[in-house]
Coordinates of C-alpha atoms in Angstrom, one line a residue:
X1 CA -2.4 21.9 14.1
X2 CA -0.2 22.8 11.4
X3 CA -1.2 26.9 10.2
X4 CA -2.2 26.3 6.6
X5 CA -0.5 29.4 6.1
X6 CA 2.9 28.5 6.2
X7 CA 1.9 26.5 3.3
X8 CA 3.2 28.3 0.7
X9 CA 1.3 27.0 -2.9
X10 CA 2.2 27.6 -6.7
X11 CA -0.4 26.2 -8.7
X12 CA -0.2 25.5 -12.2
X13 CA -1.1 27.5 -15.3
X14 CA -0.8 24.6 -17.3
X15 CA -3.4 22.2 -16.0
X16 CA -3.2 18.1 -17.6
X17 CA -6.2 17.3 -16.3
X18 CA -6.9 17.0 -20.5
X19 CA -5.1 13.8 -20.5
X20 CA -7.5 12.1 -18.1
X21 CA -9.4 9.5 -19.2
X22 CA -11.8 7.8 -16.7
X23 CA -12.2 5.2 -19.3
X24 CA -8.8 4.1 -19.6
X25 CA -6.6 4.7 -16.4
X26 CA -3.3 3.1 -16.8
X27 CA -2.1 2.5 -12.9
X28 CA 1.1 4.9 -11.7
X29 CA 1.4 6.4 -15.2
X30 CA -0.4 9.9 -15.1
X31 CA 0.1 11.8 -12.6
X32 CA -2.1 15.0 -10.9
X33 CA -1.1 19.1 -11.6
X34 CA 0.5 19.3 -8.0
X35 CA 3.1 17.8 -5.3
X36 CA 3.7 18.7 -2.0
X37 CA 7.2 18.7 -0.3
X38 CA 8.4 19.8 2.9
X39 CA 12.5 19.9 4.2
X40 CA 13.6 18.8 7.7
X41 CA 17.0 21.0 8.6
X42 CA 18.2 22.0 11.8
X43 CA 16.1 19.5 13.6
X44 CA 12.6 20.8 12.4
X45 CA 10.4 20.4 9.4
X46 CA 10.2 23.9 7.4
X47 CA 9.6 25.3 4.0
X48 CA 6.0 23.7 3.0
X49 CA 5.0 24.2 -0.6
X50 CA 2.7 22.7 -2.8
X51 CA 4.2 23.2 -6.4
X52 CA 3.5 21.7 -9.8
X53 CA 4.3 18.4 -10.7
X54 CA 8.3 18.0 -12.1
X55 CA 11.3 17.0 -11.4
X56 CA 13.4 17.3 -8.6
X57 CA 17.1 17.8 -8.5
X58 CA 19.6 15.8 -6.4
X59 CA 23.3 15.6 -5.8
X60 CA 24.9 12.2 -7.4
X61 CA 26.1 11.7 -3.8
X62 CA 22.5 11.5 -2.2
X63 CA 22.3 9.4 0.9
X64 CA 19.3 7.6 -0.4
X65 CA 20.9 6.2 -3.2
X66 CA 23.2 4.6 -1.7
X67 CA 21.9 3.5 0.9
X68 CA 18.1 3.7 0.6
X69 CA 17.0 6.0 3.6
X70 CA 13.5 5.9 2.1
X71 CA 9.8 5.0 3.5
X72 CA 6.6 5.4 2.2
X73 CA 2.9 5.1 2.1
X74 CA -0.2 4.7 -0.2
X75 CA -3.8 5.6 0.4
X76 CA -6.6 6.4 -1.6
X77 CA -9.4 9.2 -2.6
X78 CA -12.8 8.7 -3.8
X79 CA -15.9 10.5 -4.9
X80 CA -18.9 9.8 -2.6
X81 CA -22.6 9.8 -4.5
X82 CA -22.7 13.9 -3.8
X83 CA -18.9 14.5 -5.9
X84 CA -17.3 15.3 -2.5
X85 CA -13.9 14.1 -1.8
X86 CA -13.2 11.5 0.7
X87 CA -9.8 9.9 1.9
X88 CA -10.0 6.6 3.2
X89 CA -7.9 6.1 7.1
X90 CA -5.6 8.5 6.1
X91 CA -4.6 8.5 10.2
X92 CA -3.6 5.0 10.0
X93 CA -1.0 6.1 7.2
X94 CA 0.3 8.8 9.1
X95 CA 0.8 6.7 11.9
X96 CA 2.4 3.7 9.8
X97 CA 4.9 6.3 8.1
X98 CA 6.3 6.8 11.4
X99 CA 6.8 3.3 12.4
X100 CA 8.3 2.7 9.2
X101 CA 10.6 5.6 9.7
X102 CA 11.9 5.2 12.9
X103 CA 13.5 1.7 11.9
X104 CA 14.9 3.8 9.3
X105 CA 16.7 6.3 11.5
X106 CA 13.8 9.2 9.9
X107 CA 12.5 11.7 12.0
X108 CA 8.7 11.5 13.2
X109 CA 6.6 13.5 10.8
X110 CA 4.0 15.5 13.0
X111 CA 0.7 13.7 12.3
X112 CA -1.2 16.8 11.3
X113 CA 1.6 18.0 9.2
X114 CA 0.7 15.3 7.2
X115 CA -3.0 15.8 7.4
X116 CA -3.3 19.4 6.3
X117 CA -0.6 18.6 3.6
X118 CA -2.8 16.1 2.1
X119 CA -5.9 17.9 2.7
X120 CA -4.3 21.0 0.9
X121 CA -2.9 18.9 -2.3
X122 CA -5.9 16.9 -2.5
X123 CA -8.0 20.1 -2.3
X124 CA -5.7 21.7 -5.2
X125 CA -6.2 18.7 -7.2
X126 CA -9.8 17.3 -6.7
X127 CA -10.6 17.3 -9.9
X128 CA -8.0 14.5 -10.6
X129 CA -10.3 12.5 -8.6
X130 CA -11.9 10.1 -10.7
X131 CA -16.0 9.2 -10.0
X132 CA -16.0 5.9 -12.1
X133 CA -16.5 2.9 -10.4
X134 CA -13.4 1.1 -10.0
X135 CA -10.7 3.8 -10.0
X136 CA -9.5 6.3 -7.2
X137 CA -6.8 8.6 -7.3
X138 CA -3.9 6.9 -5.8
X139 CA -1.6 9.3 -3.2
X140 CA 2.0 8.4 -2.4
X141 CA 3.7 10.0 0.4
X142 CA 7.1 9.5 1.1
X143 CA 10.1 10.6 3.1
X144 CA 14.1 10.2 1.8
X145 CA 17.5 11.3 3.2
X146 CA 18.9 14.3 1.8
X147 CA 22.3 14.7 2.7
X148 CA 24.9 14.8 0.3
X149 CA 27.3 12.1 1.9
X150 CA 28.7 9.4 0.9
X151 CA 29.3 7.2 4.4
X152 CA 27.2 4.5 6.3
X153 CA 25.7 6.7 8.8
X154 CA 21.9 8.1 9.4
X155 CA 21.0 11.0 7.1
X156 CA 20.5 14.8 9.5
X157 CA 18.1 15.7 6.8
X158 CA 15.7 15.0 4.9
X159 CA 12.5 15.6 2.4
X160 CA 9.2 14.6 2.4
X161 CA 6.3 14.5 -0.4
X162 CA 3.2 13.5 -1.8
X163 CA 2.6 13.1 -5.2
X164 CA -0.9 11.4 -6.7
X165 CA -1.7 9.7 -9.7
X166 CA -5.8 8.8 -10.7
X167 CA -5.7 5.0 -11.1
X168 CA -8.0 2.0 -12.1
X169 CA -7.7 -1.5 -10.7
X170 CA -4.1 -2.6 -9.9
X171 CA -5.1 -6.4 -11.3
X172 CA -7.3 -6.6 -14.2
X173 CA -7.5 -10.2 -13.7
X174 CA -7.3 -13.1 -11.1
X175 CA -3.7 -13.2 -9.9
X176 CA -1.6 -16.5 -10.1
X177 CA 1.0 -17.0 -7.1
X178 CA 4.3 -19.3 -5.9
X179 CA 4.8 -20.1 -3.2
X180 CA 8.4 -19.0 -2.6
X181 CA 10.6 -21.2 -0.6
X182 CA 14.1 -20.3 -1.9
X183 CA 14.3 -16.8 -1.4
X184 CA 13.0 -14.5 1.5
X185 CA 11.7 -11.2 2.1
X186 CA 12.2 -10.6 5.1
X187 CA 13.6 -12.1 8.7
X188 CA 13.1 -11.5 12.6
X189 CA 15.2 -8.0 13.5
X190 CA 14.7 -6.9 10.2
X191 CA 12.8 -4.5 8.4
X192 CA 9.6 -6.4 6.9
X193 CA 7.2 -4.3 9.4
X194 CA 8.2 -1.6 7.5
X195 CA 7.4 -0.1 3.9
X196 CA 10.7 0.5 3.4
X197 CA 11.5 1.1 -0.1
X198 CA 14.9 -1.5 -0.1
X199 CA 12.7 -4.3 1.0
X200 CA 10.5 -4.2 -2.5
X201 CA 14.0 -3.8 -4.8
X202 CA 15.3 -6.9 -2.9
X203 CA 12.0 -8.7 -3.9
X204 CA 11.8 -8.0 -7.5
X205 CA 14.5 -10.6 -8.6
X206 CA 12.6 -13.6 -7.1
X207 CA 9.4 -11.7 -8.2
X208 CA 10.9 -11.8 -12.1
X209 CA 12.1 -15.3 -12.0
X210 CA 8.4 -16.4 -11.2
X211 CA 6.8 -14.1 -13.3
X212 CA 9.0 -16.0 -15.9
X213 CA 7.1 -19.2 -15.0
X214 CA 3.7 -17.4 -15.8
X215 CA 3.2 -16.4 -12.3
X216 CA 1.9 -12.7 -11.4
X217 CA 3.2 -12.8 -7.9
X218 CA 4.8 -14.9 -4.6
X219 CA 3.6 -16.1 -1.8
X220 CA 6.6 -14.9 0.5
X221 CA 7.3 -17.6 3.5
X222 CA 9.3 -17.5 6.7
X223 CA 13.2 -17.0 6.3
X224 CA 13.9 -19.6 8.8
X225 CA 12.3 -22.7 7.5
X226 CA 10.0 -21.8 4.3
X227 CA 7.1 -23.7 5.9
X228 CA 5.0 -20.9 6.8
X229 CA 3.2 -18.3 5.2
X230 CA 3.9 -14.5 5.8
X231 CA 2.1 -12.3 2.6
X232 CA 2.2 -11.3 -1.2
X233 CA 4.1 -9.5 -3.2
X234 CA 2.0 -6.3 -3.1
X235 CA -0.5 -7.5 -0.4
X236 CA -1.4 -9.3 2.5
X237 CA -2.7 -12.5 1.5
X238 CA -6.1 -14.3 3.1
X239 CA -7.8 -17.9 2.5
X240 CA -10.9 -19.6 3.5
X241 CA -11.0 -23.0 4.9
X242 CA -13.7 -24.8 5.6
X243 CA -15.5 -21.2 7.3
X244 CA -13.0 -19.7 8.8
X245 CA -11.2 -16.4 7.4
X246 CA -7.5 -17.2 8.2
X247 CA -4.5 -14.4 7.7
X248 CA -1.0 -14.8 8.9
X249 CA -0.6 -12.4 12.1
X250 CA 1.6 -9.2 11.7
X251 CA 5.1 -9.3 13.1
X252 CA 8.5 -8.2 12.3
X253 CA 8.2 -9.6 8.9
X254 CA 4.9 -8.8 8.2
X255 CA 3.7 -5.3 7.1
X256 CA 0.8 -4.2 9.0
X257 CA -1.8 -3.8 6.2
X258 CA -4.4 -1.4 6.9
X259 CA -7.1 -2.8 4.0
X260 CA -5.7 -5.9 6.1
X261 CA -7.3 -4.9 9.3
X262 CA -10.4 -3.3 7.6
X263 CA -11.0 -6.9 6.5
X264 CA -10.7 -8.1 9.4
X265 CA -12.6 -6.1 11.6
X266 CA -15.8 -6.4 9.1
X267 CA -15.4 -9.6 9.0
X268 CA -15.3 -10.2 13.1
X269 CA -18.3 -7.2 12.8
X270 CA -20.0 -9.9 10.2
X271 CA -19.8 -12.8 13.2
X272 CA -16.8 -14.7 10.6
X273 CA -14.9 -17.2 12.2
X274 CA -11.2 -15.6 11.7
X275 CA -7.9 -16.7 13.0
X276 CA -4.8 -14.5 12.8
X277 CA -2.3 -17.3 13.3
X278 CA 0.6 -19.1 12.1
X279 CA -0.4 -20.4 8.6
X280 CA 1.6 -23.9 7.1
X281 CA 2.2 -24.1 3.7
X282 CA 1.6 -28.0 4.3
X283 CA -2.0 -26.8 5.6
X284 CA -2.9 -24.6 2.9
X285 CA -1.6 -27.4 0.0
X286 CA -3.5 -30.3 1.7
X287 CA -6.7 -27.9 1.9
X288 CA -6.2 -27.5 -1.9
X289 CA -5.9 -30.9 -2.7
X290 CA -9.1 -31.8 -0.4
X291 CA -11.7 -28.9 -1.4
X292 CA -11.7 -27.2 2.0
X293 CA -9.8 -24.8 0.7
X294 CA -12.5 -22.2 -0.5
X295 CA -11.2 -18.6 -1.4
X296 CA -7.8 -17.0 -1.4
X297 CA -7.5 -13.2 -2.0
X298 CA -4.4 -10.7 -1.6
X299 CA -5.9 -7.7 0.4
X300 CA -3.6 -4.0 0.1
X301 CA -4.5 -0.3 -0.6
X302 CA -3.1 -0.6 -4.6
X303 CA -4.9 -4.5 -5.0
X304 CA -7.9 -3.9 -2.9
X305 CA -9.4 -7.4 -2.8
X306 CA -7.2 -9.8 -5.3
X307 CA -8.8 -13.1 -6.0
X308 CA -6.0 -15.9 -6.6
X309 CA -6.6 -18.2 -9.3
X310 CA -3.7 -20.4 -9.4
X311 CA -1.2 -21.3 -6.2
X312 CA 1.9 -22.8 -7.1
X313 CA 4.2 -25.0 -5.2
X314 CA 7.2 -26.6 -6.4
X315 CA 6.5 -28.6 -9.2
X316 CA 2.2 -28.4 -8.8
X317 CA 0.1 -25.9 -9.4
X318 CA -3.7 -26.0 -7.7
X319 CA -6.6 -24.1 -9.3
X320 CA -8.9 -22.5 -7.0
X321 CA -12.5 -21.4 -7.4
X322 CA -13.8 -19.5 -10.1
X323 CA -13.8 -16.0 -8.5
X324 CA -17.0 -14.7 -9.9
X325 CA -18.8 -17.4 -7.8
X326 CA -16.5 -16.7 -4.1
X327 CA -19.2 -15.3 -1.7
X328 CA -16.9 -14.0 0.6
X329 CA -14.4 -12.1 -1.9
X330 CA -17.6 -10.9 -3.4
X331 CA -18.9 -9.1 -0.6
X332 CA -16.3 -7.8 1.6
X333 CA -15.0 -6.0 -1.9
X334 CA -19.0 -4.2 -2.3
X335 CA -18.8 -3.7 1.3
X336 CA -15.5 -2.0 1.4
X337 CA -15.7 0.2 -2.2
X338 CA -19.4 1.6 -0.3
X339 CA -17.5 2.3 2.4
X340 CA -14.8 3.9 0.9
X341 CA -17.0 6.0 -1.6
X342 CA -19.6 7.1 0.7
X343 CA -22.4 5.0 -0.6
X344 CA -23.1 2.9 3.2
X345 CA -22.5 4.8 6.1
X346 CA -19.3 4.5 7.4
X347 CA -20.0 3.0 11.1
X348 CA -16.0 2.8 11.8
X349 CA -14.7 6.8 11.2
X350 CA -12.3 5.3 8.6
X351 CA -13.5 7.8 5.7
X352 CA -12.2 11.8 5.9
X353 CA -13.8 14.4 3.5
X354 CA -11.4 16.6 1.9

């Protein structure tokens, strides 16, 4: 394990916890007292601090942006019924930063480096945690070249952080989708596996063009032929036809969703049909058009469980069920928040208490 001790922490004098409102949580806007960060030089990850929140100062010839050496995660705290503080699969993060970042050319981050930095920050700030139902405080870890160099070459150092922010839901309301079938996310060889930050600024362009058309989100397909489904926007994307529970399988252009998984092992745990399998767009349209088609939902760590109100496909768009009356949505959503807050037992060892 990483000795807490070379941990070096400067906490605040001038707490904002004031500015907290449970009642009003705007999402990614406030953010906690504290940050962590932590430089690799020389090979070897060295001077971890926990700080106060603020700015951080660059040279105009940083690697990352230019070439966007970057990779990051997102998890979540809670409160559990007794006020304690509990992190929901933090491991699996840990581990997924490292996939991410070794497409990226970004040195492995030490798992428990990771663990005691988050335990320490979250431990500093636990009173950012909101206890309402419905909001969480959000952490983002992330990890970006350093170097002052202007040349297409793999950064030799680099910084990683955590910063948090208390949020409420991500979606306030059913989200409305396109199919997409012009532009792609990702392709085979690529990077789509990873949560890379260039892959979300080459989205947002597509993403704008069918928000302009009233739509919250896409429906990203495959780069080669636009007939099959890969995920959302912001989120893996599920449906339910007939009663089966069907989800596009993970691959080189799919990110590896851990709420994704936790769906789907509750679900298997539940005795749910579920198919991980090649998805057509053709299938999913005709299933709209017949009434087999019962539920669609975007599953992620910022969305949680999304219900989709509205698919749209070329020139059609397809209502779905009202989402207030979707069984499945419905439940896995309870079952996951009591898992996540501490209100069920929590059979799978996905929670960790701070």
């Amino acid at each position: 394990m990483i000795d807490t001790q070379t941990i070096r922490i400067e906490a605040t004098e001038n707490s904002r916890i004031s500015e907290l409102d449970e009642n009003n949580i705007p999402f990614g806007k406030l953010y906690s007292d504290h940050m962590f960060t932590a430089d690799y030089i020389d090979g070897e990850w060295q001077d971890l601090k926990i700080t106060p929140y603020q700015n951080i100062s660059i040279s105009p010839a940083n690697t990352t942006l230019h070439y966007a050496i970057t990779v990051f995660e997102g998890l979540k705290a809670y409160r559990n019924p007794e006020g304690e503080v509990i992190i929901f699969r933090p491991q699996a993060n840990a581990k997924r930063l490292n996939v991410s970042g070794e497409r990226m050319c970004i040195p492995e981050l030490p798992e428990e480096l990771f663990m005691e930095a988050l335990t320490e920050l979250i431990k500093l700030d636990s009173s950012w945690v909101p206890s309402k139902p419905g909001t969480a405080l959000y952490i983002r870890p992330f990890i970006f070249g350093t170097d002052e160099y202007i040349g297409i070459r793999p950064s030799d150092n680099f910084r990683f952080m955590i910063i948090t922010c208390p949020v409420g839901a991500y979606y306030t309301q059913p989200v409305n989708v396109k199919i997409e079938t012009e532009f792609s996310r990702a392709f085979e060889g690529g990077t789509g596996f990873a949560k890379a930050g260039g892959n979300y600024g080459a989205s947002l362009y597509p993403a704008k063009l069918a928000q302009e058309k009233g739509f919250h989100q896409l429906i990203w397909t495959d780069s080669k032929t636009h007939e099959y489904i890969e995920e959302s926007g912001t989120m893996n994307v599920m449906f339910i036809v007939g009663d089966t529970l069907l989800t596009a399988p993970t691959s080189g252009t799919i990110l590896d969703g851990i709420t994704r998984n936790s769906v789907l092992t509750i679900a298997r745990d539940w005795g749910m049909k579920v198919e991980e399998r090649r998805i057509s767009v053709k299938e999913i349209i005709e299933a709209a058009k017949d009434g087999s088609l019962k539920e669609v939902f975007g599953v992620g760590t910022a969305a949680t469980i999304a219900p989709i109100g509205k698919i749209g496909f070329q020139d059609e768009v397809y209502e779905l069920s009202d989402p207030a009356e979707r069984e499945f949505s419905i439940k896995i959503l309870k079952e996951l928040n009591d898992i996540r807050t501490g209100a069920v037992e929590d059979k799978y060892g996905w929670t960790y208490k701070v």
